[in-house]
Amino acid sequence: MIDDFPYLVGELTGSPLRLGTRASRMAIAQADTVAHALRFGVGREVEIVKITAAGDAPAAPHGRQSDSSVFVTALREQVLRGDIDVAVHSLKDLPSTSTDPRLTVAAVPRRDDPRDALVAGARLDELPAGARVGTSSARRVAMLRALRPDLTYVPIRGNIETRIGHIIAGTVDAVVLALAGLRRIGRIAEIAQIFAIDELLPAPGQGAVAIECLTERTDLRHTLGRLTDARTRTAITAERDVLAYLRVGRTDPVGAYAADDGHLLTLTAALASPDGRWARATGTCDSWNATHLSFELATDLLTQLHDSGPRHASAET
């Protein structure tokens, strides 16, 4: 993302932008990249503000509200109160519906690698039957079970270091994490396998960053908007539209990935039913017509599951 922006000559202008981020190592690394782009690509000084909340604790409840959603809420509250100017989120953590009109995602920089990775001593197909794989993602569990139904899938939460720590502690034999996060904190040496997109379809928006500010700050929206990568924004919008049309949330077993070459967009989406059945659909359209394609694929997924058995009825509340 850093190399996408030309370096400016001259002094930085304006008062420092207070950029809020979750206090985990990965989130800070992500925010540092945004801060670097703002300083040297846009010419604004930045002060990084680290936000902590109960959801970052390893012992946080494993309820419907995940630790990431706790931090999205905490960061947004800081923006609304005026304690920070900008919030930096992992885009996949943002809810697909019930947006607050007072807030705007002003920028979506170029996405990092969206694939998932296995941290373990062996590849997935080399793990012994019954091996314990840690992940809190219903999407990952559903897709991994299709590849290895003989493994045991254990819910774990916390930041990347906490999750990998479960391997060291012996509570799990492997964990599945986003490749982009592992790269951001320099732990790619521990990766045993990077899953192909077709093996483990990413979460909508995975690998992308959302930069959010107050809607009324038109000056700030203009400044931040210079960091946006148009193709990334088109692709992740198509992916998240699938969630919206399905009326499910990011915690449901849904995968979506779009690739936009500037003219054509190819979108693949998948949905699992509570009893483990899968529906999958792929389509291509002109980049400007992505919203219609998202609706068509969402309708196709629901039709496939309806025709093959009980209809999927999970929804985020």
PDB file of N, CA, C and O in Angstrom, residues 191-222:
ATOM      1  N   ILE A 191       4.112 -20.224   8.942  1.00  0.00           N
ATOM      2  CA  ILE A 191       3.032 -20.706   8.080  1.00  0.00           C
ATOM      3  C   ILE A 191       3.407 -22.057   7.472  1.00  0.00           C
ATOM      4  O   ILE A 191       4.475 -22.208   6.874  1.00  0.00           O
ATOM      5  N   ALA A 192       2.526 -23.031   7.637  1.00  0.00           N
ATOM      6  CA  ALA A 192       2.734 -24.349   7.030  1.00  0.00           C
ATOM      7  C   ALA A 192       2.061 -24.452   5.668  1.00  0.00           C
ATOM      8  O   ALA A 192       2.488 -25.238   4.824  1.00  0.00           O
ATOM      9  N   GLN A 193       1.010 -23.647   5.459  1.00  0.00           N
ATOM     10  CA  GLN A 193       0.259 -23.744   4.211  1.00  0.00           C
ATOM     11  C   GLN A 193      -0.531 -22.471   3.994  1.00  0.00           C
ATOM     12  O   GLN A 193      -1.144 -21.922   4.911  1.00  0.00           O
ATOM     13  N   ILE A 194      -0.512 -21.994   2.752  1.00  0.00           N
ATOM     14  CA  ILE A 194      -1.388 -20.896   2.336  1.00  0.00           C
ATOM     15  C   ILE A 194      -2.480 -21.505   1.478  1.00  0.00           C
ATOM     16  O   ILE A 194      -2.197 -22.165   0.475  1.00  0.00           O
ATOM     17  N   PHE A 195      -3.724 -21.316   1.874  1.00  0.00           N
ATOM     18  CA  PHE A 195      -4.840 -21.932   1.158  1.00  0.00           C
ATOM     19  C   PHE A 195      -5.145 -21.165  -0.126  1.00  0.00           C
ATOM     20  O   PHE A 195      -5.175 -19.936  -0.132  1.00  0.00           O
ATOM     21  N   ALA A 196      -5.392 -21.897  -1.190  1.00  0.00           N
ATOM     22  CA  ALA A 196      -5.829 -21.278  -2.440  1.00  0.00           C
ATOM     23  C   ALA A 196      -7.221 -20.688  -2.247  1.00  0.00           C
ATOM     24  O   ALA A 196      -7.993 -21.148  -1.400  1.00  0.00           O
ATOM     25  N   ILE A 197      -7.537 -19.680  -3.032  1.00  0.00           N
ATOM     26  CA  ILE A 197      -8.858 -19.047  -2.947  1.00  0.00           C
ATOM     27  C   ILE A 197      -9.961 -20.084  -3.109  1.00  0.00           C
ATOM     28  O   ILE A 197     -10.976 -20.058  -2.395  1.00  0.00           O
ATOM     29  N   ASP A 198      -9.772 -21.027  -4.016  1.00  0.00           N
ATOM     30  CA  ASP A 198     -10.801 -22.048  -4.260  1.00  0.00           C
ATOM     31  C   ASP A 198     -10.927 -23.033  -3.100  1.00  0.00           C
ATOM     32  O   ASP A 198     -11.981 -23.645  -2.916  1.00  0.00           O
ATOM     33  N   GLU A 199      -9.861 -23.225  -2.329  1.00  0.00           N
ATOM     34  CA  GLU A 199      -9.915 -24.131  -1.180  1.00  0.00           C
ATOM     35  C   GLU A 199     -10.650 -23.510  -0.002  1.00  0.00           C
ATOM     36  O   GLU A 199     -11.477 -24.154   0.651  1.00  0.00           O
ATOM     37  N   LEU A 200     -10.305 -22.279   0.289  1.00  0.00           N
ATOM     38  CA  LEU A 200     -10.851 -21.584   1.450  1.00  0.00           C
ATOM     39  C   LEU A 200     -11.200 -20.163   1.001  1.00  0.00           C
ATOM     40  O   LEU A 200     -10.373 -19.264   1.032  1.00  0.00           O
ATOM     41  N   LEU A 201     -12.430 -19.998   0.550  1.00  0.00           N
ATOM     42  CA  LEU A 201     -12.872 -18.705   0.029  1.00  0.00           C
ATOM     43  C   LEU A 201     -12.808 -17.668   1.152  1.00  0.00           C
ATOM     44  O   LEU A 201     -13.356 -17.880   2.240  1.00  0.00           O
ATOM     45  N   PRO A 202     -12.148 -16.533   0.928  1.00  0.00           N
ATOM     46  CA  PRO A 202     -11.965 -15.551   2.002  1.00  0.00           C
ATOM     47  C   PRO A 202     -13.278 -14.940   2.478  1.00  0.00           C
ATOM     48  O   PRO A 202     -14.310 -14.998   1.789  1.00  0.00           O
ATOM     49  N   ALA A 203     -13.220 -14.321   3.641  1.00  0.00           N
ATOM     50  CA  ALA A 203     -14.342 -13.527   4.123  1.00  0.00           C
ATOM     51  C   ALA A 203     -14.465 -12.282   3.258  1.00  0.00           C
ATOM     52  O   ALA A 203     -13.458 -11.766   2.753  1.00  0.00           O
ATOM     53  N   PRO A 204     -15.675 -11.769   3.052  1.00  0.00           N
ATOM     54  CA  PRO A 204     -15.827 -10.525   2.286  1.00  0.00           C
ATOM     55  C   PRO A 204     -14.979  -9.405   2.882  1.00  0.00           C
ATOM     56  O   PRO A 204     -15.032  -9.135   4.077  1.00  0.00           O
ATOM     57  N   GLY A 205     -14.164  -8.786   2.042  1.00  0.00           N
ATOM     58  CA  GLY A 205     -13.315  -7.688   2.494  1.00  0.00           C
ATOM     59  C   GLY A 205     -12.019  -8.096   3.141  1.00  0.00           C
ATOM     60  O   GLY A 205     -11.242  -7.233   3.575  1.00  0.00           O
ATOM     61  N   GLN A 206     -11.725  -9.397   3.208  1.00  0.00           N
ATOM     62  CA  GLN A 206     -10.511  -9.845   3.896  1.00  0.00           C
ATOM     63  C   GLN A 206      -9.267  -9.293   3.213  1.00  0.00           C
ATOM     64  O   GLN A 206      -9.150  -9.296   1.997  1.00  0.00           O
ATOM     65  N   GLY A 207      -8.316  -8.830   4.029  1.00  0.00           N
ATOM     66  CA  GLY A 207      -7.080  -8.265   3.519  1.00  0.00           C
ATOM     67  C   GLY A 207      -7.146  -6.777   3.245  1.00  0.00           C
ATOM     68  O   GLY A 207      -6.124  -6.149   2.953  1.00  0.00           O
ATOM     69  N   ALA A 208      -8.348  -6.196   3.331  1.00  0.00           N
ATOM     70  CA  ALA A 208      -8.515  -4.773   3.046  1.00  0.00           C
ATOM     71  C   ALA A 208      -8.627  -3.971   4.343  1.00  0.00           C
ATOM     72  O   ALA A 208      -8.992  -4.505   5.390  1.00  0.00           O
ATOM     73  N   VAL A 209      -8.338  -2.689   4.247  1.00  0.00           N
ATOM     74  CA  VAL A 209      -8.399  -1.763   5.374  1.00  0.00           C
ATOM     75  C   VAL A 209      -9.451  -0.704   5.084  1.00  0.00           C
ATOM     76  O   VAL A 209      -9.554  -0.205   3.953  1.00  0.00           O
ATOM     77  N   ALA A 210     -10.240  -0.368   6.090  1.00  0.00           N
ATOM     78  CA  ALA A 210     -11.222   0.709   5.982  1.00  0.00           C
ATOM     79  C   ALA A 210     -10.769   1.886   6.829  1.00  0.00           C
ATOM     80  O   ALA A 210     -10.414   1.708   7.997  1.00  0.00           O
ATOM     81  N   ILE A 211     -10.775   3.069   6.252  1.00  0.00           N
ATOM     82  CA  ILE A 211     -10.393   4.286   6.962  1.00  0.00           C
ATOM     83  C   ILE A 211     -11.654   5.137   7.100  1.00  0.00           C
ATOM     84  O   ILE A 211     -12.221   5.590   6.112  1.00  0.00           O
ATOM     85  N   GLU A 212     -12.090   5.332   8.348  1.00  0.00           N
ATOM     86  CA  GLU A 212     -13.401   5.909   8.623  1.00  0.00           C
ATOM     87  C   GLU A 212     -13.274   7.246   9.358  1.00  0.00           C
ATOM     88  O   GLU A 212     -12.389   7.433  10.191  1.00  0.00           O
ATOM     89  N   CYS A 213     -14.190   8.183   9.027  1.00  0.00           N
ATOM     90  CA  CYS A 213     -14.212   9.480   9.705  1.00  0.00           C
ATOM     91  C   CYS A 213     -15.650   9.990   9.754  1.00  0.00           C
ATOM     92  O   CYS A 213     -16.572   9.347   9.231  1.00  0.00           O
ATOM     93  N   LEU A 214     -15.847  11.146  10.350  1.00  0.00           N
ATOM     94  CA  LEU A 214     -17.172  11.748  10.403  1.00  0.00           C
ATOM     95  C   LEU A 214     -17.623  12.158   9.006  1.00  0.00           C
ATOM     96  O   LEU A 214     -16.844  12.729   8.228  1.00  0.00           O
ATOM     97  N   THR A 215     -18.873  11.881   8.685  1.00  0.00           N
ATOM     98  CA  THR A 215     -19.426  12.238   7.378  1.00  0.00           C
ATOM     99  C   THR A 215     -19.357  13.740   7.141  1.00  0.00           C
ATOM    100  O   THR A 215     -19.107  14.199   6.023  1.00  0.00           O
ATOM    101  N   GLU A 216     -19.562  14.522   8.197  1.00  0.00           N
ATOM    102  CA  GLU A 216     -19.592  15.979   8.052  1.00  0.00           C
ATOM    103  C   GLU A 216     -18.221  16.582   7.783  1.00  0.00           C
ATOM    104  O   GLU A 216     -18.125  17.743   7.367  1.00  0.00           O
ATOM    105  N   ARG A 217     -17.150  15.817   7.987  1.00  0.00           N
ATOM    106  CA  ARG A 217     -15.794  16.325   7.747  1.00  0.00           C
ATOM    107  C   ARG A 217     -15.435  16.185   6.275  1.00  0.00           C
ATOM    108  O   ARG A 217     -14.630  15.341   5.872  1.00  0.00           O
ATOM    109  N   THR A 218     -16.024  17.018   5.433  1.00  0.00           N
ATOM    110  CA  THR A 218     -15.800  16.907   3.990  1.00  0.00           C
ATOM    111  C   THR A 218     -14.344  17.138   3.613  1.00  0.00           C
ATOM    112  O   THR A 218     -13.833  16.517   2.680  1.00  0.00           O
ATOM    113  N   ASP A 219     -13.669  18.038   4.347  1.00  0.00           N
ATOM    114  CA  ASP A 219     -12.257  18.279   4.079  1.00  0.00           C
ATOM    115  C   ASP A 219     -11.424  17.039   4.345  1.00  0.00           C
ATOM    116  O   ASP A 219     -10.543  16.666   3.553  1.00  0.00           O
ATOM    117  N   LEU A 220     -11.721  16.380   5.458  1.00  0.00           N
ATOM    118  CA  LEU A 220     -10.986  15.180   5.823  1.00  0.00           C
ATOM    119  C   LEU A 220     -11.316  14.032   4.883  1.00  0.00           C
ATOM    120  O   LEU A 220     -10.430  13.244   4.510  1.00  0.00           O
ATOM    121  N   ARG A 221     -12.570  13.921   4.495  1.00  0.00           N
ATOM    122  CA  ARG A 221     -12.957  12.871   3.548  1.00  0.00           C
ATOM    123  C   ARG A 221     -12.193  13.037   2.235  1.00  0.00           C
ATOM    124  O   ARG A 221     -11.769  12.057   1.622  1.00  0.00           O
ATOM    125  N   HIS A 222     -12.010  14.262   1.802  1.00  0.00           N
ATOM    126  CA  HIS A 222     -11.259  14.523   0.563  1.00  0.00           C
ATOM    127  C   HIS A 222      -9.796  14.106   0.724  1.00  0.00           C
ATOM    128  O   HIS A 222      -9.216  13.461  -0.162  1.00  0.00           O
TER     129      HIS A 222
END
